PDB file of C-alpha atoms in Angstrom:
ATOM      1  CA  UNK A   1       0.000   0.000   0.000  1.00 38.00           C
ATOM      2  CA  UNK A   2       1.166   3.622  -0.792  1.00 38.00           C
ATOM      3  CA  UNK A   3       1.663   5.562   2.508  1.00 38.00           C
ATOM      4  CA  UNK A   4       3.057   9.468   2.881  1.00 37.00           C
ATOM      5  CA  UNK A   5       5.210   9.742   5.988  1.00 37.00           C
ATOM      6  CA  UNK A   6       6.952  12.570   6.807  1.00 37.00           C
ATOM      7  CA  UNK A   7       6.020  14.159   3.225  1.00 38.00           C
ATOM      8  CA  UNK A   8       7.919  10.851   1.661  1.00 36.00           C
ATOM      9  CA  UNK A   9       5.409   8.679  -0.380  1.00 36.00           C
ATOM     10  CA  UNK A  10       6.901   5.064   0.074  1.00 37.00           C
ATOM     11  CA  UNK A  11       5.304   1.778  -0.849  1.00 35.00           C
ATOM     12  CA  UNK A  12       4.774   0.184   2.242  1.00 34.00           C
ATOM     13  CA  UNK A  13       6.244  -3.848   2.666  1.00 32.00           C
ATOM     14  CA  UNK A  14       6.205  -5.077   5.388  1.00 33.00           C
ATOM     15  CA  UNK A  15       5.635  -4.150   8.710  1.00 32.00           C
ATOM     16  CA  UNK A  16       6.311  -6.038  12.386  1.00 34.00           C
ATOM     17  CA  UNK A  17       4.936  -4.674  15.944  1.00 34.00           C
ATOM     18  CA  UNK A  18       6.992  -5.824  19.277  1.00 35.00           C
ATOM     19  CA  UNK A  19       5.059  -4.040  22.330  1.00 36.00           C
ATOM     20  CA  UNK A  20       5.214  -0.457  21.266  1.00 34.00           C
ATOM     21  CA  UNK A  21       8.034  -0.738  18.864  1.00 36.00           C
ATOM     22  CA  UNK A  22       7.128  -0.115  14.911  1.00 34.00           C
ATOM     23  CA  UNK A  23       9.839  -1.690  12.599  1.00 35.00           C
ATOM     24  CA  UNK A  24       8.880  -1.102   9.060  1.00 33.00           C
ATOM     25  CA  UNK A  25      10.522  -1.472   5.384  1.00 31.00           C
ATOM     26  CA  UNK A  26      10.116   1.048   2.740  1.00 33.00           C
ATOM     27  CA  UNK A  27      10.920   1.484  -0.406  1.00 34.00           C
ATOM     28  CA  UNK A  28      10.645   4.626  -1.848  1.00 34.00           C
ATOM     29  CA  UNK A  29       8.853   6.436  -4.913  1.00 37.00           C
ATOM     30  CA  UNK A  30      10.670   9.203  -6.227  1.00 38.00           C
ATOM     31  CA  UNK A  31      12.036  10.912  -3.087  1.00 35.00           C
ATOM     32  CA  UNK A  32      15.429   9.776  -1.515  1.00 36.00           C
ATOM     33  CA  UNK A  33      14.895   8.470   1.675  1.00 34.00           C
ATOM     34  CA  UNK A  34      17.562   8.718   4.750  1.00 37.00           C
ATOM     35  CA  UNK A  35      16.404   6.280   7.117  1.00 41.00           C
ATOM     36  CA  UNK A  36      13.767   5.934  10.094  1.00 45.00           C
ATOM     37  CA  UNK A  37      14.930   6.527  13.332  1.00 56.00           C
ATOM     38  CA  UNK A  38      15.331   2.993  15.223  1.00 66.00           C
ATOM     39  CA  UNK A  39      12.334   1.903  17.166  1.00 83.00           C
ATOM     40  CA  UNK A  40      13.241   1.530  21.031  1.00 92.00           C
ATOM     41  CA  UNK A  41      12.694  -1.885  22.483  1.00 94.00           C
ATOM     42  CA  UNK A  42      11.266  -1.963  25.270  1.00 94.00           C
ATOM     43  CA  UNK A  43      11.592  -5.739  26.172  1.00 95.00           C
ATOM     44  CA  UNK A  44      15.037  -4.458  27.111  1.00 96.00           C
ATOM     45  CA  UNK A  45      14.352  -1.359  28.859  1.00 96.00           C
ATOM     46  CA  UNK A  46      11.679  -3.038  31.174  1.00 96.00           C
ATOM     47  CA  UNK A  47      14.427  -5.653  32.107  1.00 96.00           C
ATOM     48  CA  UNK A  48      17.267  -3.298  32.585  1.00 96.00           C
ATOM     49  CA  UNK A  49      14.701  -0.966  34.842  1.00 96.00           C
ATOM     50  CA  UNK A  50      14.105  -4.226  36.737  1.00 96.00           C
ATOM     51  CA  UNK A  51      17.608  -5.346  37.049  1.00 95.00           C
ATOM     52  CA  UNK A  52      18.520  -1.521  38.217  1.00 94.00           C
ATOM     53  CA  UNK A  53      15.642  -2.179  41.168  1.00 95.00           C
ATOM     54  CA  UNK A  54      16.888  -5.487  41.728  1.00 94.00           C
ATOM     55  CA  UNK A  55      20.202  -4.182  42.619  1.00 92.00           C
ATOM     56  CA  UNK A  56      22.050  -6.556  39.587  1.00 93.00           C
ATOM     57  CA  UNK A  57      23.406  -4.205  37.197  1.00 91.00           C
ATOM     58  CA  UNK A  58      25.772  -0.741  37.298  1.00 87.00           C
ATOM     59  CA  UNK A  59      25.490   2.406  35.521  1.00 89.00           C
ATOM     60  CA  UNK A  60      27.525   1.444  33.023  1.00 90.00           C
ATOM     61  CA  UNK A  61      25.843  -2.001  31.999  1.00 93.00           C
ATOM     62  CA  UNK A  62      22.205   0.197  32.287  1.00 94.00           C
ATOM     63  CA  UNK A  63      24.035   2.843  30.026  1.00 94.00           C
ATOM     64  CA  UNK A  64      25.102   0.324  27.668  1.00 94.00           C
ATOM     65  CA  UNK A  65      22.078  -1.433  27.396  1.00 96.00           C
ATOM     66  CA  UNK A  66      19.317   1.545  27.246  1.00 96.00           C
ATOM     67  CA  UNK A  67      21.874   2.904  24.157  1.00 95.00           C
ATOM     68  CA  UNK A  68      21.367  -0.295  22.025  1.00 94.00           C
ATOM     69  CA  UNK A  69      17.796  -1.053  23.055  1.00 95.00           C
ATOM     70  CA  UNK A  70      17.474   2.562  20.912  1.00 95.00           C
ATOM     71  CA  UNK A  71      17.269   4.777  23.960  1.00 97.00           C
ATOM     72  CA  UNK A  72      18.664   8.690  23.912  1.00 96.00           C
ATOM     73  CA  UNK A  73      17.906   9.586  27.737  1.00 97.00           C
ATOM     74  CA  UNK A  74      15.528   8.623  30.164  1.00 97.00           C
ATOM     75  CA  UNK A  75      13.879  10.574  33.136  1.00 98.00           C
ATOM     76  CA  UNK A  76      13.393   9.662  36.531  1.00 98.00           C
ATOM     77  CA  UNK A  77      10.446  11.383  38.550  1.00 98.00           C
ATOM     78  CA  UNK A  78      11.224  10.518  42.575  1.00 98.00           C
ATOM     79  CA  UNK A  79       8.090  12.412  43.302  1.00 97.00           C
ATOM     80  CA  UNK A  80       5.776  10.071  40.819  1.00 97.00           C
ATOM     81  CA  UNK A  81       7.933   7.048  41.550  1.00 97.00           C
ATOM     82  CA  UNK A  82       8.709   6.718  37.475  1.00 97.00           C
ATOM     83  CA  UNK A  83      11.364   6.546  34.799  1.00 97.00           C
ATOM     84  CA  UNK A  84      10.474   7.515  31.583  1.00 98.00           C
ATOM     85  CA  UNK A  85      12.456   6.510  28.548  1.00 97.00           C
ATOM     86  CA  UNK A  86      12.660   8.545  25.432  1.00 97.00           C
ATOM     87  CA  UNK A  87      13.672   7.299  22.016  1.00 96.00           C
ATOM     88  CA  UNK A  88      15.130   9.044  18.847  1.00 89.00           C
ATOM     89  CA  UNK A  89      12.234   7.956  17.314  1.00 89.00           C
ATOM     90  CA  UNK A  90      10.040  10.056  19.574  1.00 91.00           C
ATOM     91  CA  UNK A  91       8.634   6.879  21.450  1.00 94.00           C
ATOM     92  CA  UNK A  92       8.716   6.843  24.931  1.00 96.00           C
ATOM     93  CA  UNK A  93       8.394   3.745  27.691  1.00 96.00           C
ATOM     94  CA  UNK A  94       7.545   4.309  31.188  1.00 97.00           C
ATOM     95  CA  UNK A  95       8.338   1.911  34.425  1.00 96.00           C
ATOM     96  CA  UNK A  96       7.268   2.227  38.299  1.00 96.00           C
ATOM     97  CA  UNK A  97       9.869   2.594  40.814  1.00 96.00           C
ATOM     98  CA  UNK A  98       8.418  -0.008  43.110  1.00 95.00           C
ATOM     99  CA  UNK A  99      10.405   0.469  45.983  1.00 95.00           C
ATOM    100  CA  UNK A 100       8.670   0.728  49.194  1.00 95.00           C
ATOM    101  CA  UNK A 101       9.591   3.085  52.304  1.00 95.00           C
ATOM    102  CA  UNK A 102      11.427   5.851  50.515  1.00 96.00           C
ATOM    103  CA  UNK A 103      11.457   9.037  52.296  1.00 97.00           C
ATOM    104  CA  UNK A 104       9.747  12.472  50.909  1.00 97.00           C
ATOM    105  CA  UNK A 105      12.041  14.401  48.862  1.00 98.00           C
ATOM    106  CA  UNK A 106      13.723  16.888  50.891  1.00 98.00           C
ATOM    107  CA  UNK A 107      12.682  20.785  50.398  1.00 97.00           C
ATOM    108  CA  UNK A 108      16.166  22.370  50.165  1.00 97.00           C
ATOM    109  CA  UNK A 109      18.895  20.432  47.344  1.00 98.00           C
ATOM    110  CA  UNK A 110      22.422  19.896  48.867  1.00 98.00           C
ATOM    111  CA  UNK A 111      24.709  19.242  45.751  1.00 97.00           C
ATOM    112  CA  UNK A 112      27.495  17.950  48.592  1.00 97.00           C
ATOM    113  CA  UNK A 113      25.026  15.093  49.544  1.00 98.00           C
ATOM    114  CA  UNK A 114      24.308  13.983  45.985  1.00 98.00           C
ATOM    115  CA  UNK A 115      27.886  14.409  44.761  1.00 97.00           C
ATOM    116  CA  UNK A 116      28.687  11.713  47.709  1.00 97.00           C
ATOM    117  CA  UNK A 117      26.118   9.608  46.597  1.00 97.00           C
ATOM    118  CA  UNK A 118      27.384   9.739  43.357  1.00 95.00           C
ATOM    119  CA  UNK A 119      30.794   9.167  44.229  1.00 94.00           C
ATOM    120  CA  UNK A 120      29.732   6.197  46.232  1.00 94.00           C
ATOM    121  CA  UNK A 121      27.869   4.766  43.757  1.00 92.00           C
ATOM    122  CA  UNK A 122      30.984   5.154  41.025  1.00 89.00           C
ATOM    123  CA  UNK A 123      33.808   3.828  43.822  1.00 91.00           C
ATOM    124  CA  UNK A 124      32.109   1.591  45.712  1.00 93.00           C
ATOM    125  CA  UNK A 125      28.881   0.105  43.486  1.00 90.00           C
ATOM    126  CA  UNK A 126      26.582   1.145  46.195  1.00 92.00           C
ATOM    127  CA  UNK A 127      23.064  -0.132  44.849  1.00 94.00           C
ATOM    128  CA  UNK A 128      20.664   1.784  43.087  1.00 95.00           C
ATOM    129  CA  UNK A 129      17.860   1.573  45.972  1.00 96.00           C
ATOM    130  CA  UNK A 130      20.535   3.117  48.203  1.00 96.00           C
ATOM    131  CA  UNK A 131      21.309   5.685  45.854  1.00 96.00           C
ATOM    132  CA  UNK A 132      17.671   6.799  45.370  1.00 97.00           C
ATOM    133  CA  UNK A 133      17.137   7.029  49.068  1.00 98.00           C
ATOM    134  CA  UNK A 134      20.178   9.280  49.457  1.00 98.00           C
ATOM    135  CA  UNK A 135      19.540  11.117  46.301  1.00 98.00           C
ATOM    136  CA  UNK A 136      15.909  11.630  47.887  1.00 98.00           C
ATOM    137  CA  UNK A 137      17.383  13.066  51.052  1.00 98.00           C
ATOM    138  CA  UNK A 138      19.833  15.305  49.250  1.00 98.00           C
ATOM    139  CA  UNK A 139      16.232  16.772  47.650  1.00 98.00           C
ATOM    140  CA  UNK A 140      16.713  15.825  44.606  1.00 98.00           C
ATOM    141  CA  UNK A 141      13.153  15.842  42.739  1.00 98.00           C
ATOM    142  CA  UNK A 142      14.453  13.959  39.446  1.00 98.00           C
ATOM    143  CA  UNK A 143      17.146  13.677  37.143  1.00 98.00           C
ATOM    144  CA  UNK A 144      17.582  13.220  33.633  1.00 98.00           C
ATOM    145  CA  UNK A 145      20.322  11.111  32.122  1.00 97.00           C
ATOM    146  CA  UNK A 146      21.543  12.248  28.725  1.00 97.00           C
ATOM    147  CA  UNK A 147      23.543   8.741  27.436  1.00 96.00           C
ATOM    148  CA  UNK A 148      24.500  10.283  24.404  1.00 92.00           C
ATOM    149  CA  UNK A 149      25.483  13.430  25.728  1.00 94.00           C
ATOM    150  CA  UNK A 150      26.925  11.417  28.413  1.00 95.00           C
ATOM    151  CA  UNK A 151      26.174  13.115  31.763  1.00 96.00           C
ATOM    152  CA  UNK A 152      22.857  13.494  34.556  1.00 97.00           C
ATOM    153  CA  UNK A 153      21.295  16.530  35.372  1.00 98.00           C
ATOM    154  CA  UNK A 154      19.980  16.122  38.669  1.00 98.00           C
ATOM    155  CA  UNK A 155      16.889  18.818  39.870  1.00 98.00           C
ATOM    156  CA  UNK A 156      15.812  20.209  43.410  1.00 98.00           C
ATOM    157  CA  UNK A 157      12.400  20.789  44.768  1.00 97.00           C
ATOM    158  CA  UNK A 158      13.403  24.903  44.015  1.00 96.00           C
ATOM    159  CA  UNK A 159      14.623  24.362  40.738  1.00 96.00           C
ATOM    160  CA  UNK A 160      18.932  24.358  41.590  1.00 97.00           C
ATOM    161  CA  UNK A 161      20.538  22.006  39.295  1.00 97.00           C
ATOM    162  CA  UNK A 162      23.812  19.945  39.081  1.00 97.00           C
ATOM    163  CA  UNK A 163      25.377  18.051  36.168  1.00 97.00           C
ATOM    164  CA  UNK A 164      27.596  15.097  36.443  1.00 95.00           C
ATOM    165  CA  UNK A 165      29.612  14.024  33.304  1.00 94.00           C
ATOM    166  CA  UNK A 166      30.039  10.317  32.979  1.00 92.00           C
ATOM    167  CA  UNK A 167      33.253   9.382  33.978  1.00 87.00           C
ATOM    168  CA  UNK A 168      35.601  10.113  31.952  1.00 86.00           C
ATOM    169  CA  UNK A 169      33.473  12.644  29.667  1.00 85.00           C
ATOM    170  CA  UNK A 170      33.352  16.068  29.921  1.00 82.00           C
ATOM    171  CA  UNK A 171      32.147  19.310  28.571  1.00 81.00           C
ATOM    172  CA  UNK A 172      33.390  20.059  24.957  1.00 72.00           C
ATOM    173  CA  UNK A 173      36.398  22.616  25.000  1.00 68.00           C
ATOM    174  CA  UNK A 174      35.998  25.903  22.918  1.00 62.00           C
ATOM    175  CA  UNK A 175      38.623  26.600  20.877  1.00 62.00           C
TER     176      UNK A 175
END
């Protein structure tokens, strides 16, 4: 069948559904085409966001596998209790963060706090429910982890802010 997507017409050959991911083969009519966007899959983002609540993976093995199951950067809501993942696509996946007997956010953000959580967490592989319990307590609201752009912005109940660069990355340097 003849389809117009994104002001392309393509013939349209096959297509294959896997949750909420879209895979689908095109061949075009009289318009160069440079490629869809890969579909997220979210068979392997719901079992690295259980592994990550189970305490069985690291940052770097949940970096590594959000980034080939077609994830740019995810969110994480401590208020809502949710992580919400975001593909290039413009698809988006959702989990619960289950745990039970968190404490409230805290009202004021203390960057010191969460800088020794994250320290902890990079040195010493301190588990992720430990992390979002101290993260909490530092009053951090949420966070947003850019894996492309490799670092976390972390956000306060007032709106103060801190970045973290993946190890080893940084800002780019101006010439």
């Amino acid at each position: 069948r003849e389809r117009v997507w994104d002001g392309l017409t393509a013939d349209l050959l096959t297509t294959s559904c896997q949750q909420t991911a879209v895979n689908v083969s095109v061949r075009l009519v009289g318009r160069r085409w440079t490629g869809f966007r890969r579909a997220m899959d979210t068979a392997i983002i719901h079992d690295t966001a259980q592994r990550t609540l189970d305490g069985t993976n690291s940052f770097p093995e949940v970096v590594k596998n959000l980034l080939g199951a077609g994830v740019e950067y995810y969110h994480v809501d401590y208020v809502a209790r949710r992580k919400t993942f975001y593909g290039a696509d413009g698809s988006t996946a959702t989990t619960a963060i289950t745990y039970e007997g968190l404490p409230a956010v805290a009202p004021d953000f203390a960057a010191d706090q969460l800088r020794a959580a994250i320290l902890d967490s990079q040195r010493h592989g301190q588990k992720y429910r430990d992390f979002t319990r101290r993260a909490m307590e530092a009053g951090v609201q949420s966070y947003t982890a850019f894996l492309r752009g490799q670092r976390v912005t972390y956000w306060g109940r007032q709106g103060d802010a801190h970045t973290e660069w993946f190890p080893g990355a940084g800002p780019a340097k101006q010439d």
